[in-house]
Coordinates of C-alpha atoms and ligand atoms in Angstrom, one line a residue:
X174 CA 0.6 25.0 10.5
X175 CA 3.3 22.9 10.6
X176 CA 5.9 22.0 7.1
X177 CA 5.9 18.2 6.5
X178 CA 8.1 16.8 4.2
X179 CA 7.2 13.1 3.3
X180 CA 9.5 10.8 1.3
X181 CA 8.1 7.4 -0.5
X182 CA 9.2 5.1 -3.0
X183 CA 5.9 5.2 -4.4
X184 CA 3.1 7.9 -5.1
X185 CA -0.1 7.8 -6.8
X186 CA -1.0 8.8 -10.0
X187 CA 2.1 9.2 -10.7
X188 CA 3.2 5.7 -9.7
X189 CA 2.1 2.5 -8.5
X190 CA 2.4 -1.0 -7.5
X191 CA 0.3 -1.3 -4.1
X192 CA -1.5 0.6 -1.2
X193 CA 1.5 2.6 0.0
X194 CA 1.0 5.0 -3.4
X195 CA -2.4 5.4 -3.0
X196 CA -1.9 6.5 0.7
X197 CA 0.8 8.9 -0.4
X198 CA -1.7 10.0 -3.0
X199 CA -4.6 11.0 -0.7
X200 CA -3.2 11.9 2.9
X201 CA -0.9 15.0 2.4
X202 CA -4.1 16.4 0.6
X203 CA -6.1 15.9 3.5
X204 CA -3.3 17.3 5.5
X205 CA -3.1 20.4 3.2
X206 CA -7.2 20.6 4.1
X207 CA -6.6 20.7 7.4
X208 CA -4.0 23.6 7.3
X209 CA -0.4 21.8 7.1
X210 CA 2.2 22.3 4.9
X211 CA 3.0 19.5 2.7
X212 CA 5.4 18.5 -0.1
X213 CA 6.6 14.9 -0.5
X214 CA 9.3 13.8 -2.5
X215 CA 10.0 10.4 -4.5
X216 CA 12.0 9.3 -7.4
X217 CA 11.5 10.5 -11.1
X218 CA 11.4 6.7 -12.6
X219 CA 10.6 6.1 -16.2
X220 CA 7.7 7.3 -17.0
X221 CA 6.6 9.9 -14.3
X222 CA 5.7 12.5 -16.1
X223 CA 3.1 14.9 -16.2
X224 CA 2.1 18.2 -18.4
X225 CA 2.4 20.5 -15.6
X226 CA 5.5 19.0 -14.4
X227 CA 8.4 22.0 -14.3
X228 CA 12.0 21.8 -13.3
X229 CA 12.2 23.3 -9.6
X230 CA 16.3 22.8 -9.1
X231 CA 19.4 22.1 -12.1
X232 CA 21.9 19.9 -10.5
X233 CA 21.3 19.4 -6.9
X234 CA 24.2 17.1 -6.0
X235 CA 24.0 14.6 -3.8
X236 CA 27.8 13.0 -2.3
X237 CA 27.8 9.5 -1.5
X238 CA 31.5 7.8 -0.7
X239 CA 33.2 10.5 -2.5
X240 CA 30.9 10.7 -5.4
X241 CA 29.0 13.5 -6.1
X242 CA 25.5 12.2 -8.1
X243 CA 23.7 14.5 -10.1
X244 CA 19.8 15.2 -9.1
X245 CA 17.9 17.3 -10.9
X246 CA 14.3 18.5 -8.6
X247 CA 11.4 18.0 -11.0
X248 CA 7.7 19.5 -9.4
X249 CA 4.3 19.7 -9.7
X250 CA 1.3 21.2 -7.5
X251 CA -1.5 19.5 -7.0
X252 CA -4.3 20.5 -4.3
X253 CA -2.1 22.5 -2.3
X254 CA 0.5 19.5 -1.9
X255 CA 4.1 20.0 -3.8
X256 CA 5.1 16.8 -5.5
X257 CA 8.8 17.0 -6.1
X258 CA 10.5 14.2 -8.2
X259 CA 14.2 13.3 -7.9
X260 CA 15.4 13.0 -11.7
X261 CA 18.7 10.7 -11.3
X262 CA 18.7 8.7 -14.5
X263 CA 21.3 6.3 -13.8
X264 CA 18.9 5.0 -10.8
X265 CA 15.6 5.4 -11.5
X266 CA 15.0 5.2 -15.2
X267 CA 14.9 1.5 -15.8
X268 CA 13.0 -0.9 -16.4
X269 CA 11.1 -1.7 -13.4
X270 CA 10.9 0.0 -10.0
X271 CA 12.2 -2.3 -7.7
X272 CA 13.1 -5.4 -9.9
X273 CA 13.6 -6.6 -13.4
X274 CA 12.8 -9.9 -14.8
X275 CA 11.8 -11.1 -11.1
X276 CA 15.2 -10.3 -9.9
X277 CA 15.5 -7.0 -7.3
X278 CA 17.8 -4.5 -8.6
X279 CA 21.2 -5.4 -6.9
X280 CA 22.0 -1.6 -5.8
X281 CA 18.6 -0.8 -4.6
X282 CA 20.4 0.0 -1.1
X283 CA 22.0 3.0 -3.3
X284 CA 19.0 3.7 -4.9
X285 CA 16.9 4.6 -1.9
X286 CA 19.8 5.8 0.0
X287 CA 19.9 8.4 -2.8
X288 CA 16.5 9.2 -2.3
X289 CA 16.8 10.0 1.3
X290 CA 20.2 12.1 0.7
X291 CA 18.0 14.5 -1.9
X292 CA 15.4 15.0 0.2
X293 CA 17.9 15.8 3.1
X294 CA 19.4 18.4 0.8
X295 CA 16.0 19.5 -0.8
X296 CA 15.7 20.4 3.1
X297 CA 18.8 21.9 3.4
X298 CA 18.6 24.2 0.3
X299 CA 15.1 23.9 -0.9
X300 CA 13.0 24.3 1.9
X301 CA 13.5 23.2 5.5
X302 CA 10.6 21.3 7.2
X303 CA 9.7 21.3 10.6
X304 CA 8.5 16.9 10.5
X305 CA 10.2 14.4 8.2
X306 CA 8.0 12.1 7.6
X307 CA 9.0 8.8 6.1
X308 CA 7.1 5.7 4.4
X309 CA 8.6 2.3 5.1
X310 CA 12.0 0.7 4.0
X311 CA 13.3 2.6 1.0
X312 CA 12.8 6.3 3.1
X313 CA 13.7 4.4 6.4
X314 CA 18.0 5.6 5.8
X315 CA 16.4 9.5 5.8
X316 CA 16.4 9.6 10.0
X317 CA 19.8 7.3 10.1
X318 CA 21.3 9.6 7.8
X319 CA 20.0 12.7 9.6
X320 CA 21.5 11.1 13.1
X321 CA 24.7 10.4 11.6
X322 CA 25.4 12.6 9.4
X323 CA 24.1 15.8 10.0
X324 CA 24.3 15.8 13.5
X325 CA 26.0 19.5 13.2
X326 CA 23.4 21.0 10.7
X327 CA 20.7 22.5 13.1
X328 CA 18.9 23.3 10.1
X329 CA 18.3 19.5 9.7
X330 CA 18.5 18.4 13.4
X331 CA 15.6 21.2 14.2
X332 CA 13.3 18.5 12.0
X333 CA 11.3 15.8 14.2
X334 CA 11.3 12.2 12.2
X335 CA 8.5 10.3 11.8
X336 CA 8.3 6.7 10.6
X337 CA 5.2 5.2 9.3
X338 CA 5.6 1.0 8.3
X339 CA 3.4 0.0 5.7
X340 CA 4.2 -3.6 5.9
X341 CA 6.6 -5.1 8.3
X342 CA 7.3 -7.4 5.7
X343 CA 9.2 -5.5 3.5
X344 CA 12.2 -4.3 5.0
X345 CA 14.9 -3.8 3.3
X346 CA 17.8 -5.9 3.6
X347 CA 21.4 -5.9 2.1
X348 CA 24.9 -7.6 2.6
X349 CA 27.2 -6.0 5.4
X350 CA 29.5 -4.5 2.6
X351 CA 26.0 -2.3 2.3
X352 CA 27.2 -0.2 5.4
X353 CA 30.3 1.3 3.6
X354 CA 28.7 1.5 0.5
X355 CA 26.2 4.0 2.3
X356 CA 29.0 5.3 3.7
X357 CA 27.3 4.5 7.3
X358 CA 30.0 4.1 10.1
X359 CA 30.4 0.5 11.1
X360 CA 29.5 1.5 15.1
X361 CA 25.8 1.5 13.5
X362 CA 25.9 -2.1 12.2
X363 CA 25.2 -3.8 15.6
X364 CA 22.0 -5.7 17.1
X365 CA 21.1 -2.4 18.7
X366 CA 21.4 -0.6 15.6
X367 CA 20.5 -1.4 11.7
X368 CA 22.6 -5.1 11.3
X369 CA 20.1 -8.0 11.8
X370 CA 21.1 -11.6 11.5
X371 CA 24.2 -10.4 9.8
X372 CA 22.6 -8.2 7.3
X373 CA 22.3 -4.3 6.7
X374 CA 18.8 -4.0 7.3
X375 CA 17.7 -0.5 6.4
X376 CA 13.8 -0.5 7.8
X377 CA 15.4 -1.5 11.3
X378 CA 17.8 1.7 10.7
X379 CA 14.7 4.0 10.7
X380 CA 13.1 2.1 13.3
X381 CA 15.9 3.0 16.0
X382 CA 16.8 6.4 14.9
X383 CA 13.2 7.5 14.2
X384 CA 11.5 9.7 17.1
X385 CA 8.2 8.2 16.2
X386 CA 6.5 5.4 14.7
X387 CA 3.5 4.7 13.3
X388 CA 1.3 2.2 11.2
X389 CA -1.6 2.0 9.1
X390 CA -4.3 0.5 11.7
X391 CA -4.4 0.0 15.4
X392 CA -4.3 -4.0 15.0
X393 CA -1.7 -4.1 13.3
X394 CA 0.1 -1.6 15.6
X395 CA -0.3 -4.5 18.1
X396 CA 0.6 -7.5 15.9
X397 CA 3.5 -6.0 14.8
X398 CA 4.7 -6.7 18.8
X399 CA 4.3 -10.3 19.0
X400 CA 6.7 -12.7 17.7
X401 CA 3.8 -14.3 14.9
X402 CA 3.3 -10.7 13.1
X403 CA 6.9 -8.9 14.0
X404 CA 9.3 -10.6 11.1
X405 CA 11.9 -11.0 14.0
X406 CA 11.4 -7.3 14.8
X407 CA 9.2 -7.6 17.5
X408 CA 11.3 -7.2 20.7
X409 CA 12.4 -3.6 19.2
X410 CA 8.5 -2.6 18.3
X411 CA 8.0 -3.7 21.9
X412 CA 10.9 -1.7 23.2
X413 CA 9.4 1.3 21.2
X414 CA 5.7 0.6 21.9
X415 CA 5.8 4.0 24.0
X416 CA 6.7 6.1 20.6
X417 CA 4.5 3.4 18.1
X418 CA 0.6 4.6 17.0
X419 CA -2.0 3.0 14.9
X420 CA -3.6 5.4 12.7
X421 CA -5.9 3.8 10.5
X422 CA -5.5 4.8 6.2
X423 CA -8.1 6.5 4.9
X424 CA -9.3 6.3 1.4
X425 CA -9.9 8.8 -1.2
X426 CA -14.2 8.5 -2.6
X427 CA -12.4 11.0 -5.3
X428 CA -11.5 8.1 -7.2
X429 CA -13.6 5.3 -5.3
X430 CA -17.1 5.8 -6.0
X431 CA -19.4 3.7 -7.9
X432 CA -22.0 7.1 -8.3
X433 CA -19.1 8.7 -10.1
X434 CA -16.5 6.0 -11.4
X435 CA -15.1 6.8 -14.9
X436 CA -14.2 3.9 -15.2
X437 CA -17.6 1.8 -14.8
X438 CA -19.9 1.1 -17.6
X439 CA -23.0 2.3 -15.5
X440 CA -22.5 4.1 -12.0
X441 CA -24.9 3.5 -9.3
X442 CA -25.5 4.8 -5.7
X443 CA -27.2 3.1 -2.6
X444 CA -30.4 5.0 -4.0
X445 CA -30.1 3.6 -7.4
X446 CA -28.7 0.2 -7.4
X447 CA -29.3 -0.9 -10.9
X448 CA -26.4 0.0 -12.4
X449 CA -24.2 -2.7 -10.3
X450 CA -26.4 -5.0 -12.2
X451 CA -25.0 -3.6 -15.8
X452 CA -21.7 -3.8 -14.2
X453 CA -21.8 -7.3 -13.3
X454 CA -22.9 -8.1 -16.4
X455 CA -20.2 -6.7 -18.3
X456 CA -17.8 -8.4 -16.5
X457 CA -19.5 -11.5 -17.1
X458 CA -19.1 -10.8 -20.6
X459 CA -15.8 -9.3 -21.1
X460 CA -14.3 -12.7 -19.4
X461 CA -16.5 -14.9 -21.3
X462 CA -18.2 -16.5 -18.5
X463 CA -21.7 -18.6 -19.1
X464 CA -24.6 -16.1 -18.9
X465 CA -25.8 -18.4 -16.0
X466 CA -23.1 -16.4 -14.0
X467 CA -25.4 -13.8 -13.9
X468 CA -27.9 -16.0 -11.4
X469 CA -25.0 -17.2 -8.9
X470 CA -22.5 -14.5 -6.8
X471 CA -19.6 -13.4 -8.6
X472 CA -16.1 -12.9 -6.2
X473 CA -13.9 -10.8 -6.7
X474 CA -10.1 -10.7 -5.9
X475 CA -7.8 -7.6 -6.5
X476 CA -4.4 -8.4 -5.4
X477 CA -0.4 -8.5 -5.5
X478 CA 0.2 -12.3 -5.7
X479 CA 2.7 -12.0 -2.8
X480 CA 2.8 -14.9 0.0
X481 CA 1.0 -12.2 2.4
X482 CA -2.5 -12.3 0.8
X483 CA -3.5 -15.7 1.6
X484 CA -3.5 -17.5 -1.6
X485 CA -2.5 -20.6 -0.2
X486 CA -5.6 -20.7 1.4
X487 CA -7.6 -20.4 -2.2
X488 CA -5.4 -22.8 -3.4
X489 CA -6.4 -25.9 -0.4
X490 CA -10.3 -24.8 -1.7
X491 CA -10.5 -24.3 -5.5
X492 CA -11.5 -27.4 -5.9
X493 CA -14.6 -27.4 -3.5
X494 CA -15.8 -24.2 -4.3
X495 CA -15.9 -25.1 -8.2
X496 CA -18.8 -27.1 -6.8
X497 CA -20.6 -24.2 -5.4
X498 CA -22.8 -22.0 -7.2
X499 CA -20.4 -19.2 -7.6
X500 CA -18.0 -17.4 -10.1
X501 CA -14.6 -16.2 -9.3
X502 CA -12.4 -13.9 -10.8
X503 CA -8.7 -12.2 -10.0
X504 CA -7.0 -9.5 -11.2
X505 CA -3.5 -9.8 -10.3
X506 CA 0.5 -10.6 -10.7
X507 CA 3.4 -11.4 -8.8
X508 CA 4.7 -14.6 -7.2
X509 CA 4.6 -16.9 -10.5
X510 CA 3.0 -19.7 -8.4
X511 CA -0.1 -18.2 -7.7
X512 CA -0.1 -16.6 -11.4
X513 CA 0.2 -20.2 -12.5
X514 CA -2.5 -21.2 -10.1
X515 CA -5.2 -18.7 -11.4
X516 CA -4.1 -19.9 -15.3
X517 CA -4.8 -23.7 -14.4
X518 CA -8.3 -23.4 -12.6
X519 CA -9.8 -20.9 -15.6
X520 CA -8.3 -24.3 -17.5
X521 CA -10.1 -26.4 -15.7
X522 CA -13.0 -24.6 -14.9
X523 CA -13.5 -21.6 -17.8
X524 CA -17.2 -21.4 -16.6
X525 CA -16.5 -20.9 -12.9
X526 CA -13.0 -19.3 -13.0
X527 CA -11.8 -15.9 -15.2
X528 CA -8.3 -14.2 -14.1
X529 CA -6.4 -11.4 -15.6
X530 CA -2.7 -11.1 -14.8
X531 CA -1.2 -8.0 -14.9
X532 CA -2.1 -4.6 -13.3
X533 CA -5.2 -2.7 -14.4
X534 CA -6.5 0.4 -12.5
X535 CA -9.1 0.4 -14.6
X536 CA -10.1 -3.3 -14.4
X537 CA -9.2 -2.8 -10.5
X538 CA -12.9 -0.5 -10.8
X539 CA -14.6 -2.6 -12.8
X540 CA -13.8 -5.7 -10.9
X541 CA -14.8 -3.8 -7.5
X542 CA -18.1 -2.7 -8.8
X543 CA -19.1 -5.8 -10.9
X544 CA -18.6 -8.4 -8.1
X545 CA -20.9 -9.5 -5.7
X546 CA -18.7 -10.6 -3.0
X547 CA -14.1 -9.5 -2.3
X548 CA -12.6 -11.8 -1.4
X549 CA -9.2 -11.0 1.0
X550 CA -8.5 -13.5 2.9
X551 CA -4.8 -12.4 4.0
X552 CA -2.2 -14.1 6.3
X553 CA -1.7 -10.9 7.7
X554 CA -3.1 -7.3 6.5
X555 CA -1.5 -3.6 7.8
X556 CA -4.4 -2.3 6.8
X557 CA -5.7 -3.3 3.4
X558 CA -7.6 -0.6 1.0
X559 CA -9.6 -3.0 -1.1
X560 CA -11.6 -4.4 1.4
X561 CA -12.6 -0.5 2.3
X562 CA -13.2 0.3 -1.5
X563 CA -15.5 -3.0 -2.0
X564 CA -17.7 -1.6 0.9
X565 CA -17.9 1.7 -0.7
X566 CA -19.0 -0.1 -4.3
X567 CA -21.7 -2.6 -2.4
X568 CA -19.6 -5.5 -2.7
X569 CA -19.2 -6.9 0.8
X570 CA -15.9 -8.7 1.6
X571 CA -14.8 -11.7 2.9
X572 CA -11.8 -11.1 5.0
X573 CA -9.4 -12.5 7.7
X574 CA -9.7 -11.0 10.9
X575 CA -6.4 -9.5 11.1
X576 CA -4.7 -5.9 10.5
X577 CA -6.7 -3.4 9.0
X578 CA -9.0 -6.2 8.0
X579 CA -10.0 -6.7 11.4
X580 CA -10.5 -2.7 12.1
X581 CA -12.7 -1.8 9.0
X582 CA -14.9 -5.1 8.9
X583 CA -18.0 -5.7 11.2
X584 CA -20.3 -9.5 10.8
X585 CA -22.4 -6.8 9.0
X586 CA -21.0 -5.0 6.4
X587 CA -18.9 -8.3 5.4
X588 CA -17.9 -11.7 6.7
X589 CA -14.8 -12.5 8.5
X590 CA -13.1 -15.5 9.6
X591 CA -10.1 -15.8 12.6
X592 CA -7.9 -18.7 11.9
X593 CA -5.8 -19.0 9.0
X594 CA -7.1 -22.2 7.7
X595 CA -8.5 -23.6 4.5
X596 CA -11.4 -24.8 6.8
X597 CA -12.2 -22.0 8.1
X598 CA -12.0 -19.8 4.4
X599 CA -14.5 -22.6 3.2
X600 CA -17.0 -22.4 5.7
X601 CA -17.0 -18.6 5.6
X602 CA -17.4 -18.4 1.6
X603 CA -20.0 -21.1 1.6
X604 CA -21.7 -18.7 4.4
X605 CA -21.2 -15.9 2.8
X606 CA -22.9 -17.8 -1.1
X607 CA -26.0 -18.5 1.0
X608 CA -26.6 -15.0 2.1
X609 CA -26.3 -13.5 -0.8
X610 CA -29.4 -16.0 -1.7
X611 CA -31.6 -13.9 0.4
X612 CA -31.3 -11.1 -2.0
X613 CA -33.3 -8.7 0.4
X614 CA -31.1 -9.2 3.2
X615 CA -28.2 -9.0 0.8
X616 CA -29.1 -5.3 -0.4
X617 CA -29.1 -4.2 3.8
X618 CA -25.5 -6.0 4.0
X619 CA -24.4 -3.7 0.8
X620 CA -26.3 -0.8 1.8
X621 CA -24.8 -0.7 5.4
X622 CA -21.2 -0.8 3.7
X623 CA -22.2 2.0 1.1
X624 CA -22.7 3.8 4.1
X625 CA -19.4 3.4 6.2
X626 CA -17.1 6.4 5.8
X627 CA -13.7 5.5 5.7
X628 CA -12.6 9.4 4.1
X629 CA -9.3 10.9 5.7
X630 CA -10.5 13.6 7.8
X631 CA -10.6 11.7 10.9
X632 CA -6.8 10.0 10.0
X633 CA -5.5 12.9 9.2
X634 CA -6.6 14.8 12.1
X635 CA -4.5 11.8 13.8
X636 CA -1.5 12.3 12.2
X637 CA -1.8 16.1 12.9
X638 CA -2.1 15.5 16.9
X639 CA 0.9 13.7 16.2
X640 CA 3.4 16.4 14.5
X641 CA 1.9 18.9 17.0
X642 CA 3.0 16.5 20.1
X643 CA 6.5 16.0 18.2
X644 CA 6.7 19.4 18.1
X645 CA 6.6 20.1 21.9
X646 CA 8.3 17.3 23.2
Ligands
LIG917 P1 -1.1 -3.7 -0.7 O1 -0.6 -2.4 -0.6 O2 -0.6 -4.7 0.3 O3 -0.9 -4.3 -2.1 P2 -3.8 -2.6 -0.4 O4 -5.1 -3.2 -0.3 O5 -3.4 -1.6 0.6 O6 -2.7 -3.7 -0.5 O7 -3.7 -1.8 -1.7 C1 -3.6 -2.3 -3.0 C2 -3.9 -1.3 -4.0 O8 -3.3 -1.7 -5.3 C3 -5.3 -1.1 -4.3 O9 -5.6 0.2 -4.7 C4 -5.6 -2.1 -5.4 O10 -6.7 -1.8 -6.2 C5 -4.3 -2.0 -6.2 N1 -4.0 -3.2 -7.0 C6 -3.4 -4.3 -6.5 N2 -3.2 -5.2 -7.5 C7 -3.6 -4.6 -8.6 C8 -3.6 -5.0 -10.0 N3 -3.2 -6.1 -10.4 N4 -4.1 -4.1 -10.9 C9 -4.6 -2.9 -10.5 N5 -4.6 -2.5 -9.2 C10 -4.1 -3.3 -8.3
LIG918 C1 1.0 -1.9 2.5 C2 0.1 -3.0 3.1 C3 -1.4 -2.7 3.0 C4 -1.7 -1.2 3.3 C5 -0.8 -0.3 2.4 C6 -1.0 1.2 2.6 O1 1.3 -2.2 1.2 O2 0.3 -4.3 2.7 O3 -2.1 -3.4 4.0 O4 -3.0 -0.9 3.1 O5 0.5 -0.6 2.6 O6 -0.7 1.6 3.9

């Protein structure tokens, strides 16, 4: 057994805005299953909270430039796994978690630096792990700090540092007068080190001090090494490709499956199909579409509206598929543009169109089991968790063959196209409309999805080979 100690901006149920929290959610229980050690920290925002939360540490300070910040160590237990929260009011208890009013917060460097200097001291007083394991930009300063500040501690140099990227996309970047307000030496702002085009960039900090690196699917794990996928990071990956492994997400049928969903008006199985039929239906109504929507495929989109999912690609088509016997409807907010996009074509088109903007978990279900058809057609995907739950709720997906969307999609359990073109989207939803007119065909496309098992065991088992070779090296 080995002690892990993860770190992440983001952590399901107790918060979330994408993928990364539903992956910090699942895999340290599936760790803790398979005999590790697990506790991950993350920040007590507004609004985590829980009944069983209990206060594990008064006053744990943390010193940044002089400053000593109060942290007070909030816990829970859940499934073997200790959740610890870092309650620092002046950072985390705001308004938004990474942004307000569209703007980022301007000291989010401090913010996350902050995180990674409690969790170095929840080591260091709390309990000492034997694998830090840390989740993309905002945990990324946990191995820099480590490196160059607690070079002397062995009780923190004895700990192996692990790196997973999420999204390359995503990495954290700051004005040089970031360095001395992390109180980082200026020897590590160079090319070889965390500065990047002139800027403090904190993933590329955890990148080069991390001992290994992973991401979420073997693709991507590729891609990230060429100059199309690597956001200008690509020659390090490349340098690193020795210490980089794609370990593919796994999902957690806890909370995605249509047999037990709480959220569904009618669960259903691959035995009993009927009640994706009530579910449709519902949808149909709650959005106020025609009851003739009923007769024609119904697509479904669950999304952050960021510039990554491909909704440029929707936009080049709206118009031709408003002429196909279909229905669409998103769920979804972000980039105001696409927001915008999705508020005009229900305009135009209220009986082929429906969105909702905002985030729902509970619509997130409903949309998943009422559609006929996902639709993820993204410019580039680390590994994507819709497009695994839709196959799960008989709701094959249309996706780009790219990241994890490449790894978890066969021509039979969905439909995939290669080139990121409105063309080739077209041709592969019009392809994808016919088939579903063969409704007995259709059911074997849903029913070999249903099937596919996607659960963490085998991803964890990954990650565990992993901390064991860490261990020995
Ligand atoms: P990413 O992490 O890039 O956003 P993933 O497919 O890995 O993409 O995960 C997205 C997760 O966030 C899924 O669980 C999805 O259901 C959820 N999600 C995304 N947008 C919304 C929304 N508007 N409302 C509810 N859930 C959402
Ligand atoms: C990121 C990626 C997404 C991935 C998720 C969880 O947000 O965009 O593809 O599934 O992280 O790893």
């Amino acid at each position: 057994m080995s002690k892990i100690l993860m770190v992440a901006s983001e952590v399901a149920p107790f918060l979330k805005t994408g993928g990364l929290a539903d992956v910090m959610g699942s895999l340290p229980a599936a760790l803790v299953r398979a005999g590790e050690s697990v506790t991950v920290v993350m920040p007590r925002y507004r609004g985590v909270d829980a009944p069983d939360f209990y206060r594990l540490r008064e006053d744990l300070p943390v010193w940044l430039n002089g400053f000593r910040h109060r942290t007070d160590i909030d816990a829970c237990d859940r499934d073997g796994v200790r959740y610890l929260f870092v309650d620092a009011p002046w950072f985390y208890n705001r308004d938004g978690v990474y942004s307000s009013g569209g703007k980022d917060w301007g000291d989010n460097h401090i913010r996350y630096g902050v995180l990674c200097l409690a969790a170095l001291a929840i080591a260091r007083e709390i309990e000492s792990p034997d694998i830090f394991h840390v989740h993309d930009w905002q945990a990324a300063l946990l191995p820099v700090y480590q490196k160059s500040w607690f070079g002397g501690d062995p009780r923190l140099m004895r700990a192996r540092t692990l790196l997973t990227i999420h999204n390359l996309g995503y990495q954290g970047q700051f004005g040089p007068e970031a360095m001395g307000e992390l109180g980082l030496e200026q020897r590590l702002f160079d090319a070889g080190e965390m500065e990047f085009h002139g800027q403090v960039n904190l993933l590329k900090g955890g990148l080069v001090a991390s001992d290994w690196l992973t991401t979420v699917s073997p693709t991507y794990g590729r891609e990230i090494q060429t100059p199309e996928y690597g956001f200008g990071l690509d020659g390090l990956l490349r340098a690193r490709s020795g210490n980089l492994t794609g370990i593919l997400n796994g999902v957690d049928y806890r909370d995605w499956d249509p047999a037990t969903d709480r959220f569904l008006p009618a669960n259903y199985s691959p035995e009993e199909l009927s009640g994706k039929l009530a579910c449709k239906r519902d949808l149909i109504e709650y959005f106020g579409l025609p009851p003739e929507a009923m007769e024609r495929p119904l697509i479904g989109i669950v999304s952050r509206f960021a510039e990554q999912k491909g909704f440029d690609l929707i936009e080049h088509i709206a118009g031709a598929l408003a002429d196909e016997p279909m229905t669409l409807i998103a769920l979804g907010s972000g980039s105001p543009h696409w927001e915008n996009m999705f508020r005009n074509l229900t305009t135009w088109r209220p009986d082929k169109f429906a969105h909702w903007i905002g985030f729902s978990n509970e619509m997130a279900h409903r949309i998943e089991a009422g559609s006929d058809i996902f639709l993820m057609p993204s410019r580039y995907e680390p590994c994507g968790l819709n497009q695994i739950y839709s196959l799960k709720y008989g709701t094959p997906p249309i996706v780009r063959a790219t990241g994890g969307l490449d790894d978890t999609i066969e021509e039979g359990t969905g439909f995939k196209f290669h080139e990121h073109s409105p063309d080739a989207l077209l041709e592969t939803v019009r392809y994808a409309i016919r088939t579903w007119f063969d409704r007995d065909g259709w059911q074997d496309r849903m029913k070999r999805g249903m099937a596919k098992d996607f659960s963490w065991d085998q991803s964890a088992r990954a990650y565990q080979d992993l901390y064991s070779h860490l261990l020995t090296r």
